[in-house]
Coordinates of C-alpha atoms in Angstrom, one line a residue:
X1 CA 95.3 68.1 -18.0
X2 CA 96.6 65.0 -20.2
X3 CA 94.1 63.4 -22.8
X4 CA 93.5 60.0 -21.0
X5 CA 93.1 62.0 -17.7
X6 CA 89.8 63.6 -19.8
X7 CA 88.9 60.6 -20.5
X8 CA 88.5 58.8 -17.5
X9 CA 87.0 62.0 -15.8
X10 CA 84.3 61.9 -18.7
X11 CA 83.9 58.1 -18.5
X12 CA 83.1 57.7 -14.7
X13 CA 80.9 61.2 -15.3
X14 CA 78.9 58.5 -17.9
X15 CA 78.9 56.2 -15.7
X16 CA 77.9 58.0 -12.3
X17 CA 74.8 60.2 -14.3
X18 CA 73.9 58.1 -17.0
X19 CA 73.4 54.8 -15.4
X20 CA 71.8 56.7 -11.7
X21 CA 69.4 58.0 -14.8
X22 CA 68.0 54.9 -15.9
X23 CA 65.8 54.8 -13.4
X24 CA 64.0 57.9 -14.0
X25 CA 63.8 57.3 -18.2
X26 CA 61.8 53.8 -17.1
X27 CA 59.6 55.5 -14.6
X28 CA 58.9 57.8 -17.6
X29 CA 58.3 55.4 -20.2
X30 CA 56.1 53.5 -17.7
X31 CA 54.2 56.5 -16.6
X32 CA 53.5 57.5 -20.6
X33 CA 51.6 52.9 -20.4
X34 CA 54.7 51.9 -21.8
X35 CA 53.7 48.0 -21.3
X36 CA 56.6 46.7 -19.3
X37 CA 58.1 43.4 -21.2
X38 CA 57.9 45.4 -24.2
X39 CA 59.6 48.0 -23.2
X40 CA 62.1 46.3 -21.7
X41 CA 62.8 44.1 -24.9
X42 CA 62.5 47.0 -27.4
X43 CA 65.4 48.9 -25.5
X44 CA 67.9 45.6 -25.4
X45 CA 67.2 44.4 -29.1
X46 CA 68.6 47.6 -30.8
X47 CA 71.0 47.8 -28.0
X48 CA 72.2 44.7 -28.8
X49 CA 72.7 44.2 -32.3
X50 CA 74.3 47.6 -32.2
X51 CA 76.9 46.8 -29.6
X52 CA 77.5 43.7 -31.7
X53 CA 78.0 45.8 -35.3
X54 CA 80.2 48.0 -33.4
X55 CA 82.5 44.8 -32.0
X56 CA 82.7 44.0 -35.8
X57 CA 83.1 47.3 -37.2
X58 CA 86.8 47.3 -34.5
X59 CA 87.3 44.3 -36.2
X60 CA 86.2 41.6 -33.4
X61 CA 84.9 38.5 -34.4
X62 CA 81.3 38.2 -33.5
X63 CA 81.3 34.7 -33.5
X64 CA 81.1 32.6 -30.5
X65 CA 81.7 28.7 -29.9
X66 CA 77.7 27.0 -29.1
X67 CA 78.9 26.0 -25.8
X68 CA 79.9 29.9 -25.2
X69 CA 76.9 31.5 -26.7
X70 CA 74.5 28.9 -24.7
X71 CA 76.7 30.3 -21.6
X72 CA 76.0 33.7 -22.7
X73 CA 72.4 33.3 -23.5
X74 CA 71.9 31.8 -20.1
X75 CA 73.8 34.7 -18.2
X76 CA 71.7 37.0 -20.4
X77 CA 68.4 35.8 -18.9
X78 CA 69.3 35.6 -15.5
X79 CA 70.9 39.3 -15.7
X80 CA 68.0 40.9 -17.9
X81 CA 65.0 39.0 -18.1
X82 CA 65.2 38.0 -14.5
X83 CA 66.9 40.9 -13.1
X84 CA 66.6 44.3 -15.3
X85 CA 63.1 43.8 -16.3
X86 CA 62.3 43.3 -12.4
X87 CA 62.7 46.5 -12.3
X88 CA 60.3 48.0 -15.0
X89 CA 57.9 45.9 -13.1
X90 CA 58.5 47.1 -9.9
X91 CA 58.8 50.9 -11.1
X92 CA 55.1 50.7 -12.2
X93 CA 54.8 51.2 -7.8
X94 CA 58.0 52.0 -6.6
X95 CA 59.6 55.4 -7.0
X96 CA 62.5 55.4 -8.8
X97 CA 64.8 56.5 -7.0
X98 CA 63.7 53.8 -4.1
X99 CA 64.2 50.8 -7.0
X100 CA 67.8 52.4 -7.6
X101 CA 68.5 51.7 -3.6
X102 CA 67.6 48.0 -3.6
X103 CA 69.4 47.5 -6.5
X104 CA 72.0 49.3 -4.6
X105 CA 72.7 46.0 -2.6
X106 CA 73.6 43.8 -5.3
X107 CA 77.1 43.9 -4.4
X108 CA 76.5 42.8 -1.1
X109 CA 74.0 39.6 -2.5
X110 CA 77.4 38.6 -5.1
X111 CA 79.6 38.6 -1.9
X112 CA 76.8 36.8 0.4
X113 CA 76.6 34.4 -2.9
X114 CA 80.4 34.0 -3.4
X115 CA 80.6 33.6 1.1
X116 CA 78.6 30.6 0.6
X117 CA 80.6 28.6 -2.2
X118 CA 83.7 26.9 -0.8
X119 CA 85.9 27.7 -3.8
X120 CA 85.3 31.6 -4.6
X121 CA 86.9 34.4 -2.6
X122 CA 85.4 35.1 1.0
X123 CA 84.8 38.3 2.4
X124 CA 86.7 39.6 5.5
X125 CA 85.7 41.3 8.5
X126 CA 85.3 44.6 6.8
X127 CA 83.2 43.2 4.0
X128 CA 80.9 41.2 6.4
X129 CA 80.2 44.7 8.3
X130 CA 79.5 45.9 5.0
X131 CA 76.7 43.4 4.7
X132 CA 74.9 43.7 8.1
X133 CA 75.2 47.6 7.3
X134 CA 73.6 46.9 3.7
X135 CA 70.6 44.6 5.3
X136 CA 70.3 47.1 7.7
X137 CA 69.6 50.1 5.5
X138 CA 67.0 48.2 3.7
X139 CA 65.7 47.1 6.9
X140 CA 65.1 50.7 7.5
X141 CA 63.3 51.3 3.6
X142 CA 61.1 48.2 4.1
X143 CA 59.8 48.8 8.1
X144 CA 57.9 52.0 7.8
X145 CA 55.7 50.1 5.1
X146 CA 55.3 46.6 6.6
X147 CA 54.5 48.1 10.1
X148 CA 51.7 50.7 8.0
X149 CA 53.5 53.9 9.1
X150 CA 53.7 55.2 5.7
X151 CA 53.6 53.3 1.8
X152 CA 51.1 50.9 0.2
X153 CA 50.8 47.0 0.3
X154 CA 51.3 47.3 -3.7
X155 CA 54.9 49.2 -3.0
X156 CA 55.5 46.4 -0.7
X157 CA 54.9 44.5 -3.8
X158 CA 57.2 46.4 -5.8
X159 CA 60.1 46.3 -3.7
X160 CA 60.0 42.5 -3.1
X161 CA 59.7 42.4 -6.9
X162 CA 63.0 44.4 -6.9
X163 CA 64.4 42.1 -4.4
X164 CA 63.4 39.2 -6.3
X165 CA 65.5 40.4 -9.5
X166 CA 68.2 41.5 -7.3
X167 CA 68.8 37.5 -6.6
X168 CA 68.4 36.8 -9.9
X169 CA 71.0 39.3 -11.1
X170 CA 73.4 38.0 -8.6
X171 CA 72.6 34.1 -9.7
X172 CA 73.8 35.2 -13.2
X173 CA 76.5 37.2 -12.6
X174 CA 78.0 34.3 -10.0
X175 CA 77.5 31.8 -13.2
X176 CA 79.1 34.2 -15.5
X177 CA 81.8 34.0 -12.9
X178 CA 82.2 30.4 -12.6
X179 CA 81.9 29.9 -16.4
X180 CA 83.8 32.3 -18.2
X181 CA 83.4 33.2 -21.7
X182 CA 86.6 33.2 -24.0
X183 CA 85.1 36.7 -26.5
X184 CA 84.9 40.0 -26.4
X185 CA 83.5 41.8 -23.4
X186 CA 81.5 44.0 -26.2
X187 CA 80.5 41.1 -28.0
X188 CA 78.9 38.8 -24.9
X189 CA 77.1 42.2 -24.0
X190 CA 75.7 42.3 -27.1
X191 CA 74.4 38.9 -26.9
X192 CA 73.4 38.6 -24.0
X193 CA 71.1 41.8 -24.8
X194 CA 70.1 40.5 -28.3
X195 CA 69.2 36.9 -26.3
X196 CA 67.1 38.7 -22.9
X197 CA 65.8 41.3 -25.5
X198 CA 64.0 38.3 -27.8
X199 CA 62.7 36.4 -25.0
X200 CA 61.5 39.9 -23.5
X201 CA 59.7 40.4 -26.7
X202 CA 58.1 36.8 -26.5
X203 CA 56.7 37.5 -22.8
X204 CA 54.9 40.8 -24.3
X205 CA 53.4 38.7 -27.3
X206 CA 51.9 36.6 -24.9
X207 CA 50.9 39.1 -22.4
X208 CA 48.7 40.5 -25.2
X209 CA 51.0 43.9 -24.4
X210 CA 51.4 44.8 -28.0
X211 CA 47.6 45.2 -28.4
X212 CA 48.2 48.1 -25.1
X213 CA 51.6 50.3 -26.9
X214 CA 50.8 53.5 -27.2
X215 CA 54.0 55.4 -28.1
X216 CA 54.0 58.7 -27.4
X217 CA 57.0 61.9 -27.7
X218 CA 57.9 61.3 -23.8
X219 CA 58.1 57.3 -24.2
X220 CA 59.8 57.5 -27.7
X221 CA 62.2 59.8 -26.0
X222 CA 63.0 57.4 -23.3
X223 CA 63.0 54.3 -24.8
X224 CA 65.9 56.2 -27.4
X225 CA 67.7 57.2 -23.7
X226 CA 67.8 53.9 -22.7
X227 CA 68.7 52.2 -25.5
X228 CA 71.3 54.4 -27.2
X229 CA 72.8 56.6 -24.2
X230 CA 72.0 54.2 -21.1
X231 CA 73.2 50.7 -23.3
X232 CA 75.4 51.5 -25.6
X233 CA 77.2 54.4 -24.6
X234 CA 77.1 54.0 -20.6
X235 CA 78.2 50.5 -21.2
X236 CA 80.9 50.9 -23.4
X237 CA 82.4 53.4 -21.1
X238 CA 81.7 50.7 -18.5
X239 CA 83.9 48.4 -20.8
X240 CA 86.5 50.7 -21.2
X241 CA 86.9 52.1 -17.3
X242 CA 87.5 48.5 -16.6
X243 CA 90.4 48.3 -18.7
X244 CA 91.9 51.7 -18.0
X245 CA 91.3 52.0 -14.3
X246 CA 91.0 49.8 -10.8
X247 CA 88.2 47.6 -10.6
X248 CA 87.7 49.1 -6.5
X249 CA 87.2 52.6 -8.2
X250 CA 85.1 51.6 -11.3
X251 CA 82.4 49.9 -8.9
X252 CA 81.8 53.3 -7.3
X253 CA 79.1 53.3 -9.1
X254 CA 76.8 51.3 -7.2
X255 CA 76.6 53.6 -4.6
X256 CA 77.1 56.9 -6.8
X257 CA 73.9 55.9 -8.8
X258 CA 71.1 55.3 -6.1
X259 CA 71.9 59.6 -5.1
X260 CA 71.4 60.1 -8.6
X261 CA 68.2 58.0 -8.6
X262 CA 67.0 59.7 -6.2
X263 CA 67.4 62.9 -6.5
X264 CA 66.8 62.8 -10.1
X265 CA 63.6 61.6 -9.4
X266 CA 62.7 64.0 -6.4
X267 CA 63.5 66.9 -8.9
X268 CA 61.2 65.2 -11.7
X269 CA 58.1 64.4 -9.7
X270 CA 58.5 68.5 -8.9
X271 CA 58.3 69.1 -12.2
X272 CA 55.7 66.8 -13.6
X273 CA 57.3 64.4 -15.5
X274 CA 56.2 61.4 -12.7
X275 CA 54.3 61.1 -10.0
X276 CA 55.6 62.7 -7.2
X277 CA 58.9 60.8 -5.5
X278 CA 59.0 62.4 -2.3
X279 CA 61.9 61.5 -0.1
X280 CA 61.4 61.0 3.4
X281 CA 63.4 60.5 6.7
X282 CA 63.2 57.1 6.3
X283 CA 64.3 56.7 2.3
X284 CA 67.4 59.3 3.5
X285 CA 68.6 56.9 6.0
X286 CA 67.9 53.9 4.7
X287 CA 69.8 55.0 1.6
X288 CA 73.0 56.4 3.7
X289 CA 73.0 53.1 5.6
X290 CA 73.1 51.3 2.7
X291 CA 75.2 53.1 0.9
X292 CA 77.9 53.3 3.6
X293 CA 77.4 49.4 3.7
X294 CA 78.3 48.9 0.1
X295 CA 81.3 51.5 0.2
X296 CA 82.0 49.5 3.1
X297 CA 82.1 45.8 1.4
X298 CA 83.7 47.0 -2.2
X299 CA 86.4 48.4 -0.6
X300 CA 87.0 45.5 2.0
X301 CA 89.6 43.3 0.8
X302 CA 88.7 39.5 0.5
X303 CA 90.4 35.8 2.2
X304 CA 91.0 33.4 -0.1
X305 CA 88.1 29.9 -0.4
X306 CA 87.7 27.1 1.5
X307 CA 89.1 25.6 -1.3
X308 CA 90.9 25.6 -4.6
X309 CA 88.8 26.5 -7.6
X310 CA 88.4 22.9 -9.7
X311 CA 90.5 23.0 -12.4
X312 CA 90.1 21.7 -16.0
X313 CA 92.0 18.4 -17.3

């Protein structure tokens, strides 16, 4: 077996456990009264800066044009204060592995999101399918708690929460699309971290959260996860697998991850570490639906717009 061959086996390995582990690290952290914009912001500032010190130490420049970092900073918010840190508040009554599912449809919202502007690509039949699957399967994880059959009002909460930042991570990964930054991939990351990870910070202070930290061994130990294995390294192998492999195959990841989610936190609530996840009829068929809906759409190949992108002068 050939050296790049290792390394793309141990790169989608990264990306299949590490990032379908997140999950489970924030329910930790969160069941230890980690507050949850603090928590949040304390894993992306050291994230950040050092994805940044390790774009200079390759020798990248880490500086960025004001009309590119204001890009940047904007994409950052929308991506992490609006969508990431919906989901440390929604794993304060969500399972884990349930949060990893919605999040699950995300490509589904950016192809909705792209259907609906006239001059990004269109989905086709298959990917359309893909999207009445996807709705589908959550239709199935929401119904046995709207209709009382099993679930609390405050996990009905928790999901639309998760919903919510599911838009809001589509809105900024559309913008990023439609306004592309001329820098380093590593770079923008690191920005965008250091920018969502300040205002984070900022929404703790005046949440009167840093009066409520209590860091203990469990919530030291996943805030360390998070920020060094599920930032830095996760995403840089991310980064790489992009430029070492198809885009169609890289993406198997968002529906590698939720299986991870979820069992990983079935097999922790058995042990103690959270409260217990169990998983249902109803959270295993909601998440083969979905899953099979965004198989379905990444792998659907897409019609050209309605119309020419606008061009610059």
């Amino acid at each position: 077996m050939n050296s790049h061959r290792v390394k793309l086996i141990a790169a989608f390995a990264t990306l299949y456990v590490v990032w379908g582990s997140t999950y489970l690290a924030i329910r930790i952290g969160l069941s230890d009264q980690m507050p949850p914009a603090l928590f949040a912001g304390l894993r992306l500032v050291p994230a950040g800066l050092a994805l940044l010190a390790f774009a200079a130490a390759r020798g990248r420049s880490v500086r960025m044009r004001p009309s590119d970092l204001r890009t940047t900073a904007i994409v950052g918010i929308f991506l992490l204060v609006g969508g990431m840190y919906s989901t440390f508040l929604s794993e304060r009554v969500i399972p884990s592995g349930l949060a990893a599912l919605i999040v699950a449809l995300l490509p589904l919202w950016i192809a909705l999101a792209e259907w609906a502007l006239p001059d990004m690509e269109r989905p086709s039949a298959q990917g359309v399918a893909g999207l009445l699957l996807g709705l589908a399967g959550l239709a199935v994880l929401v119904a046995p708690r709207i209709t009382g059959v099993h679930g609390t009002p405050e996990e009905l909460g928790g999901i639309a929460i998760q919903i919510a930042g599911t838009w809001l991570w589509t809105a900024g990964s559309v913008y990023s699309k439609r306004r592309p930054v001329k820098a380093d991939a590593l770079v923008v990351t690191g920005y965008e971290m250091l920018v969502a990870g300040t205002v984070l910070l900022g929404i703790g202070t005046v949440a009167g959260e840093w009066g409520r930290l209590s860091l203990t061994p469990r919530s030291i130990g996943a805030l360390a996860y998070l920020t060094v294995v599920g930032s830095c390294i996760a995403f840089t192998a991310f980064v790489w697998l992009l430029r070492n492999a198809p885009a169609s195959k890289v993406m198997t990841y968002a529906y590698v991850n939720p299986a991870i989610a979820v069992a990983l936190g079935h097999l922790a609530g058995h042990a103690g570490l959270v409260p217990p996840e169990p998983v249902d009829a109803w959270t295993l068929l909601g998440a083969g639906v979905i899953i099979a809906g965004v198989a379905l759409a990444t792998s659907a190949p897409t019609r050209p717009p309605r119309r020419p992108p606008a061009t610059a002068d």
